[in-house]
Amino acid sequence: MDEATVALIDRIAEGGLAGTVPPKADVVRLLALDPCSPEASYLEERACEVAHRVSGDTGRIAGAVGIDFAPCSMNCSFCSFGERWGVIGEEVAYTEDEVIAMVRAYVEQGATMVTLRSTEFYDLDVLQEWIADIRAQVPGSYEINMNVGELTPERAQAIWECGATSAYHVLRLREGEDTPFDPEVRIATIRAIAASPLLLGTCVEPIGPEHTDDELADGILFGLECGAYSGGVMARVPVPGTPLEHAGTISEDRLMQILAVERIVAGLQYESIGCHPPVERALYAGANSLTVEAGANPRDVEPGAEPWKGFTVAEAKGLLEKAGFAVRLPNPEPRVCPTPRLRTGERVPKPSGRCC
Ligand code: SF4
């Protein structure tokens, strides 16, 4: 192995555990390694060590509930929900009872988090009521994460008061090119979440072979700069009928490399990192969080209440435990609002500055 590269990997990993973020040039150097090289294997080993250190050997399972399978006017080039792509056949909108049943199943099976995921313009006043009802009807120590449209500071606060604990938001790779969003609109939501009591989860996504080391380094560092508490990497799925269907996919080796880089760069800041698709190898390259999906999925052309690709909570738990991660929250009391609203009480103004 190249000694200078090994020394760089060690320096970044140890710096991350001391709370230091490396300069972008160093992140780019790691991303420029051959993903099949011995140095990349060493990088994955160090990333795995960091994952165990920062998590205290705990792993997370997020159960995602896709609430609506419906055309979305934002038309992101990789998403099956883009109305222009005509991929959506019959629209499906899960009822509150159906969503609560999916959440209950996840929690009873051992998921540490449930993520409510919607298309961009789903009515957040409705979702706030559902969050409150989930907290009232599904007992347990679990996080509720929101993966929804744009949030104002007031909305982020209201969502937390209804019982959510975190929100996931991403400045997607080539935002504004592969999506019609003004990147500033996405950034405003990320800042609103970060400034609220909600924890911010983020990810580098959706990664395709055309994304450069420079862009990936920017994605990794941006999440850290925004104060996220968890990160991830997601390979783009070539959804049939979408404009990026034929733009190619990255190899598993490359995905593991990007994951490992993010893991050692993030150090103490990220208590968990996920990987999509949730391959077993990721748990030996820096991931300690796996996502199980049900309902509407922007990476598929049909919804279903069954686990996506047959990947279940039980299987995720088995993989995490085999890799040495106990499935539990690092803090058994998730950051739930101590004085929750049982209902929204008031409507929260919609954000301005949308771009379509
Ligand atoms: S990624 Fe989100 S905003 Fe873009 S088309 Fe899909 S649902 Fe709409």
Coordinates of C-alpha atoms and ligand atoms in Angstrom, one line a residue:
M1 CA 0.0 0.0 0.0
D2 CA 1.1 3.5 -0.6
E3 CA 2.4 4.8 2.7
A4 CA 1.4 8.4 2.1
T5 CA -2.2 7.4 1.4
V6 CA -2.3 5.2 4.5
A7 CA -1.0 8.1 6.6
L8 CA -3.6 10.4 5.1
I9 CA -6.4 8.0 5.9
D10 CA -5.1 7.6 9.5
R11 CA -4.8 11.3 9.9
I12 CA -8.4 12.0 8.7
A13 CA -9.9 9.2 10.8
E14 CA -8.1 10.3 13.9
G15 CA -8.9 13.9 13.3
G16 CA -12.6 13.1 12.9
L17 CA -12.6 11.4 16.3
A18 CA -11.1 14.5 17.7
G19 CA -13.8 16.7 16.1
T20 CA -11.6 18.0 13.2
V21 CA -12.9 18.3 9.6
P22 CA -10.2 17.9 7.0
P23 CA -9.7 20.3 4.1
K24 CA -11.6 19.6 1.0
A25 CA -8.4 18.7 -1.0
D26 CA -7.8 15.8 1.4
V27 CA -11.4 14.5 1.0
V28 CA -11.0 14.7 -2.8
R29 CA -7.7 12.7 -2.6
L30 CA -9.5 9.9 -0.8
L31 CA -12.4 10.0 -3.3
A32 CA -9.9 9.8 -6.2
L33 CA -8.5 6.4 -5.0
D34 CA -9.1 3.4 -7.1
P35 CA -12.2 1.8 -5.4
C36 CA -10.7 -1.6 -5.9
S37 CA -7.2 -0.8 -4.5
P38 CA -5.7 -2.0 -1.3
E39 CA -5.8 1.6 0.0
A40 CA -9.5 1.7 -0.5
S41 CA -9.9 -1.6 1.4
Y42 CA -7.8 0.0 4.2
L43 CA -10.1 3.0 4.1
E44 CA -13.1 0.8 4.6
E45 CA -11.5 -0.9 7.6
R46 CA -10.8 2.4 9.3
A47 CA -14.3 3.6 8.5
C48 CA -15.7 0.5 10.1
E49 CA -13.6 1.1 13.3
V50 CA -14.9 4.7 13.4
A51 CA -18.5 3.6 13.0
H52 CA -18.1 1.3 16.1
R53 CA -16.3 4.0 18.1
V54 CA -18.8 6.8 17.5
S55 CA -21.9 4.7 17.9
G56 CA -20.8 2.7 20.9
D57 CA -21.4 -0.4 18.8
T58 CA -25.1 0.6 18.3
G59 CA -26.9 0.3 15.0
R60 CA -30.1 1.9 13.8
I61 CA -33.0 0.6 11.7
A62 CA -35.2 3.2 10.0
G63 CA -38.6 2.1 8.7
A64 CA -39.7 4.4 5.9
V65 CA -43.4 4.8 5.1
G66 CA -44.0 6.3 1.7
I67 CA -47.3 8.1 2.2
D68 CA -48.4 9.1 -1.3
F69 CA -47.7 7.5 -4.7
A70 CA -48.7 10.5 -6.8
P71 CA -47.3 12.7 -9.6
C72 CA -45.2 15.6 -8.4
S73 CA -44.9 18.8 -10.4
M74 CA -41.2 19.2 -9.5
N75 CA -40.1 16.6 -12.0
C76 CA -36.7 15.7 -10.6
S77 CA -34.9 13.7 -13.3
F78 CA -34.3 10.6 -11.2
C79 CA -37.7 10.3 -9.5
S80 CA -40.5 8.1 -10.5
F81 CA -43.0 10.6 -9.1
G82 CA -42.2 13.3 -11.7
E83 CA -45.5 13.9 -13.4
R84 CA -43.9 14.6 -16.8
W85 CA -42.4 11.1 -16.9
G86 CA -45.8 9.5 -16.9
V87 CA -44.5 6.6 -14.7
I88 CA -47.3 6.7 -12.1
G89 CA -50.2 4.6 -13.1
E90 CA -52.8 4.5 -10.4
E91 CA -52.3 7.1 -7.7
V92 CA -52.2 5.8 -4.1
A93 CA -52.6 7.8 -1.0
Y94 CA -52.3 5.8 2.2
T95 CA -54.9 6.7 4.9
E96 CA -53.9 7.6 8.4
D97 CA -55.0 4.2 9.7
E98 CA -52.8 2.5 7.1
V99 CA -49.8 4.6 7.9
I100 CA -50.2 4.0 11.7
A101 CA -50.5 0.3 11.0
M102 CA -47.2 0.4 9.1
V103 CA -45.6 2.5 11.8
R104 CA -46.8 0.1 14.5
A105 CA -45.4 -2.9 12.6
Y106 CA -42.0 -1.3 12.3
V107 CA -41.8 -0.3 16.0
E108 CA -43.0 -3.7 17.2
Q109 CA -40.4 -5.4 14.9
G110 CA -37.6 -3.3 16.4
A111 CA -37.1 -0.3 14.2
T112 CA -35.5 2.6 16.1
M113 CA -36.9 5.2 13.8
V114 CA -39.9 5.6 11.5
T115 CA -39.6 8.0 8.6
L116 CA -42.7 9.6 7.1
R117 CA -41.9 10.3 3.5
S118 CA -44.1 12.3 1.1
T119 CA -44.0 14.0 -2.3
E120 CA -43.0 17.7 -2.2
F121 CA -46.4 19.3 -1.7
Y122 CA -48.2 17.0 0.6
D123 CA -50.2 18.9 3.2
L124 CA -48.0 19.2 6.3
D125 CA -51.0 20.2 8.5
V126 CA -52.3 16.8 7.9
L127 CA -49.0 15.1 8.6
Q128 CA -48.7 17.0 11.9
E129 CA -52.0 15.5 13.1
W130 CA -50.8 12.1 12.0
I131 CA -47.5 12.5 14.0
A132 CA -49.5 13.4 17.1
D133 CA -51.8 10.4 16.6
I134 CA -48.8 8.1 16.0
R135 CA -47.3 9.2 19.3
A136 CA -50.7 8.7 21.0
Q137 CA -51.4 5.3 19.5
V138 CA -47.9 3.6 19.1
P139 CA -46.1 3.4 22.4
G140 CA -42.3 2.9 22.5
S141 CA -39.0 4.6 22.4
Y142 CA -38.5 5.5 18.7
E143 CA -37.7 8.5 16.6
I144 CA -40.1 10.0 14.1
N145 CA -38.3 11.4 11.1
M146 CA -39.8 13.6 8.4
N147 CA -38.8 13.4 4.8
V148 CA -41.2 15.9 3.2
G149 CA -41.2 19.1 1.3
E150 CA -39.8 22.5 2.2
L151 CA -40.0 23.6 5.8
T152 CA -40.0 27.1 7.3
P153 CA -38.6 27.6 10.8
E154 CA -42.2 27.8 12.1
R155 CA -43.1 24.6 10.4
A156 CA -40.0 22.8 11.7
Q157 CA -40.9 23.9 15.3
A158 CA -44.5 22.9 14.9
I159 CA -43.5 19.4 13.6
W160 CA -41.3 18.9 16.6
E161 CA -44.0 20.0 19.0
C162 CA -46.3 17.4 17.4
G163 CA -43.8 14.6 18.2
A164 CA -41.3 14.3 15.4
T165 CA -37.7 14.2 16.4
S166 CA -35.8 14.7 13.2
A167 CA -36.1 15.7 9.6
Y168 CA -34.2 14.5 6.6
H169 CA -33.3 17.0 3.9
V170 CA -30.7 17.1 1.2
L171 CA -29.1 19.4 -1.2
R172 CA -29.1 16.8 -4.0
L173 CA -26.2 16.4 -6.3
R174 CA -26.6 18.8 -9.2
E175 CA -29.6 20.4 -7.5
G176 CA -30.9 22.9 -10.0
E177 CA -29.7 20.9 -13.0
D178 CA -31.2 17.4 -12.4
T179 CA -34.0 19.0 -10.4
P180 CA -35.9 22.3 -11.0
F181 CA -35.2 23.5 -7.5
D182 CA -33.4 26.7 -6.8
P183 CA -30.7 25.2 -4.5
E184 CA -31.2 28.1 -2.1
V185 CA -34.7 26.9 -1.5
R186 CA -33.4 23.5 -0.4
I187 CA -30.7 25.2 1.7
A188 CA -33.2 27.4 3.4
T189 CA -35.1 24.3 4.6
I190 CA -31.9 22.6 5.8
R191 CA -31.0 25.7 7.8
A192 CA -34.6 25.9 9.2
I193 CA -34.3 22.3 10.4
A194 CA -30.8 22.8 11.8
A195 CA -32.0 25.9 13.8
S196 CA -35.1 24.1 15.2
P197 CA -35.2 21.5 18.0
L198 CA -35.4 18.8 15.2
L199 CA -32.3 16.9 14.5
L200 CA -31.1 17.2 10.9
G201 CA -30.4 14.0 8.9
T202 CA -28.8 14.3 5.5
C203 CA -27.2 12.2 2.7
V204 CA -25.1 12.4 -0.4
E205 CA -27.5 11.5 -3.1
P206 CA -28.5 10.3 -5.7
I207 CA -25.0 9.3 -6.8
G208 CA -24.3 8.4 -10.4
P209 CA -21.1 7.7 -12.3
E210 CA -21.0 11.2 -13.7
H211 CA -20.5 12.9 -10.3
T212 CA -17.0 14.0 -9.8
D213 CA -14.8 13.7 -6.7
D214 CA -15.1 17.4 -6.3
E215 CA -18.9 17.3 -6.2
L216 CA -19.0 14.4 -3.8
A217 CA -16.5 16.1 -1.5
D218 CA -18.8 19.2 -1.5
G219 CA -21.8 17.0 -0.7
I220 CA -20.0 15.3 2.3
L221 CA -18.7 18.6 3.7
F222 CA -22.0 20.5 3.2
G223 CA -23.9 18.1 5.5
L224 CA -21.3 18.6 8.2
E225 CA -21.2 22.3 7.8
C226 CA -25.0 22.4 8.2
G227 CA -24.8 20.7 11.6
A228 CA -26.4 17.3 10.6
Y229 CA -26.3 14.6 13.2
S230 CA -26.5 11.7 10.7
G231 CA -25.5 11.2 7.2
G232 CA -25.6 8.6 4.4
V233 CA -24.8 7.7 0.8
M234 CA -27.3 6.7 -1.8
A235 CA -26.7 5.3 -5.2
R236 CA -29.1 6.5 -7.9
V237 CA -31.6 3.8 -9.0
P238 CA -32.2 3.9 -12.7
V239 CA -36.0 4.1 -12.6
P240 CA -37.5 3.0 -16.0
G241 CA -39.1 6.0 -17.8
T242 CA -37.2 8.7 -16.0
P243 CA -34.7 10.9 -17.9
L244 CA -31.7 9.5 -16.0
E245 CA -32.8 5.9 -16.6
H246 CA -29.8 5.3 -18.9
A247 CA -27.2 7.6 -17.1
G248 CA -25.6 4.6 -15.5
T249 CA -25.2 3.3 -12.0
I250 CA -22.1 3.3 -9.7
S251 CA -20.5 0.1 -8.6
E252 CA -20.8 -1.3 -5.1
D253 CA -17.0 -0.8 -4.7
R254 CA -17.4 2.9 -5.5
L255 CA -20.4 3.3 -3.2
M256 CA -18.4 1.7 -0.3
Q257 CA -15.5 4.0 -1.0
I258 CA -17.7 7.1 -0.8
L259 CA -19.4 5.8 2.3
A260 CA -16.0 5.1 4.0
V261 CA -14.8 8.6 3.1
E262 CA -17.9 10.2 4.6
R263 CA -17.6 8.1 7.7
I264 CA -14.0 9.0 8.6
V265 CA -14.5 12.7 7.6
A266 CA -17.7 13.0 9.7
G267 CA -16.0 11.5 12.8
L268 CA -17.8 12.3 16.0
Q269 CA -20.4 14.5 14.3
Y270 CA -22.5 11.7 12.8
E271 CA -23.7 9.2 15.3
S272 CA -25.0 7.1 12.4
I273 CA -24.5 6.7 8.6
G274 CA -26.8 4.8 6.3
C275 CA -26.3 3.3 2.9
H276 CA -28.8 2.8 0.1
P277 CA -29.1 0.2 -1.2
P278 CA -28.7 -1.5 2.2
V279 CA -26.1 -4.0 1.3
E280 CA -24.4 -6.1 4.0
R281 CA -20.9 -4.9 3.0
A282 CA -21.8 -1.4 4.0
L283 CA -21.8 -2.4 7.7
Y284 CA -18.1 -3.2 7.3
A285 CA -17.3 0.1 5.5
G286 CA -18.7 2.7 7.8
A287 CA -22.5 2.3 8.0
N288 CA -24.4 1.5 11.1
S289 CA -27.9 2.3 9.9
L290 CA -30.1 0.4 7.5
T291 CA -33.5 1.5 6.0
V292 CA -36.4 -0.7 5.4
E293 CA -39.0 0.8 3.0
A294 CA -42.8 0.3 2.5
G295 CA -45.5 2.2 0.7
A296 CA -44.8 4.7 -2.0
N297 CA -41.2 4.8 -3.2
P298 CA -39.6 7.3 -5.5
R299 CA -37.2 4.6 -6.7
D300 CA -40.0 2.3 -7.9
V301 CA -42.9 2.3 -10.3
E302 CA -45.4 0.6 -8.0
P303 CA -46.3 1.1 -4.3
G304 CA -46.7 -1.7 -1.9
A305 CA -47.3 -2.1 1.8
E306 CA -44.8 -5.0 1.8
P307 CA -41.1 -4.3 2.5
W308 CA -39.4 -3.0 -0.7
K309 CA -37.2 -5.6 -2.4
G310 CA -38.3 -8.0 0.4
F311 CA -35.8 -6.4 2.9
T312 CA -37.4 -6.6 6.3
V313 CA -36.7 -5.2 9.8
A314 CA -35.8 -8.7 10.9
E315 CA -33.2 -9.1 8.1
A316 CA -31.8 -5.6 8.9
K317 CA -31.5 -6.5 12.6
G318 CA -29.8 -9.8 11.8
L319 CA -27.2 -8.0 9.6
L320 CA -26.5 -5.3 12.1
E321 CA -26.1 -7.8 15.0
K322 CA -23.8 -10.0 12.9
A323 CA -21.7 -7.0 12.2
G324 CA -21.4 -6.2 15.9
F325 CA -24.0 -3.4 16.2
A326 CA -26.7 -3.8 18.9
V327 CA -30.0 -2.4 17.5
R328 CA -31.0 0.4 19.9
L329 CA -31.0 4.1 20.2
P330 CA -27.8 5.5 21.7
N331 CA -30.0 7.5 24.0
P332 CA -33.1 5.5 25.0
E333 CA -35.1 8.7 25.4
P334 CA -35.2 10.3 21.9
R335 CA -35.4 14.0 21.8
V336 CA -39.2 14.3 21.9
C337 CA -40.9 17.6 22.7
P338 CA -41.7 17.6 26.5
T339 CA -44.9 19.6 25.9
P340 CA -46.3 18.1 22.8
R341 CA -49.3 19.5 21.0
L342 CA -51.9 16.9 20.6
R343 CA -53.2 18.6 17.5
T344 CA -51.7 21.3 15.3
G345 CA -54.0 24.0 16.7
E346 CA -53.0 26.5 14.0
R347 CA -52.1 26.3 10.4
V348 CA -48.5 27.1 9.6
P349 CA -47.9 29.4 6.6
K350 CA -46.3 27.7 3.6
P351 CA -42.8 28.6 2.6
S352 CA -42.3 31.2 -0.1
G353 CA -39.6 31.1 -2.8
R354 CA -40.7 27.9 -4.5
C355 CA -39.4 27.7 -8.0
C356 CA -42.2 26.1 -10.0
Ligands
SF4_1 S1 -37.7 13.9 -5.7 FE1 -39.3 14.9 -4.4 S2 -39.6 16.9 -5.4 FE2 -38.5 15.7 -6.9 S3 -40.1 14.8 -8.2 FE3 -39.7 13.3 -6.6 S4 -41.2 13.8 -5.0 FE4 -41.1 15.6 -6.3

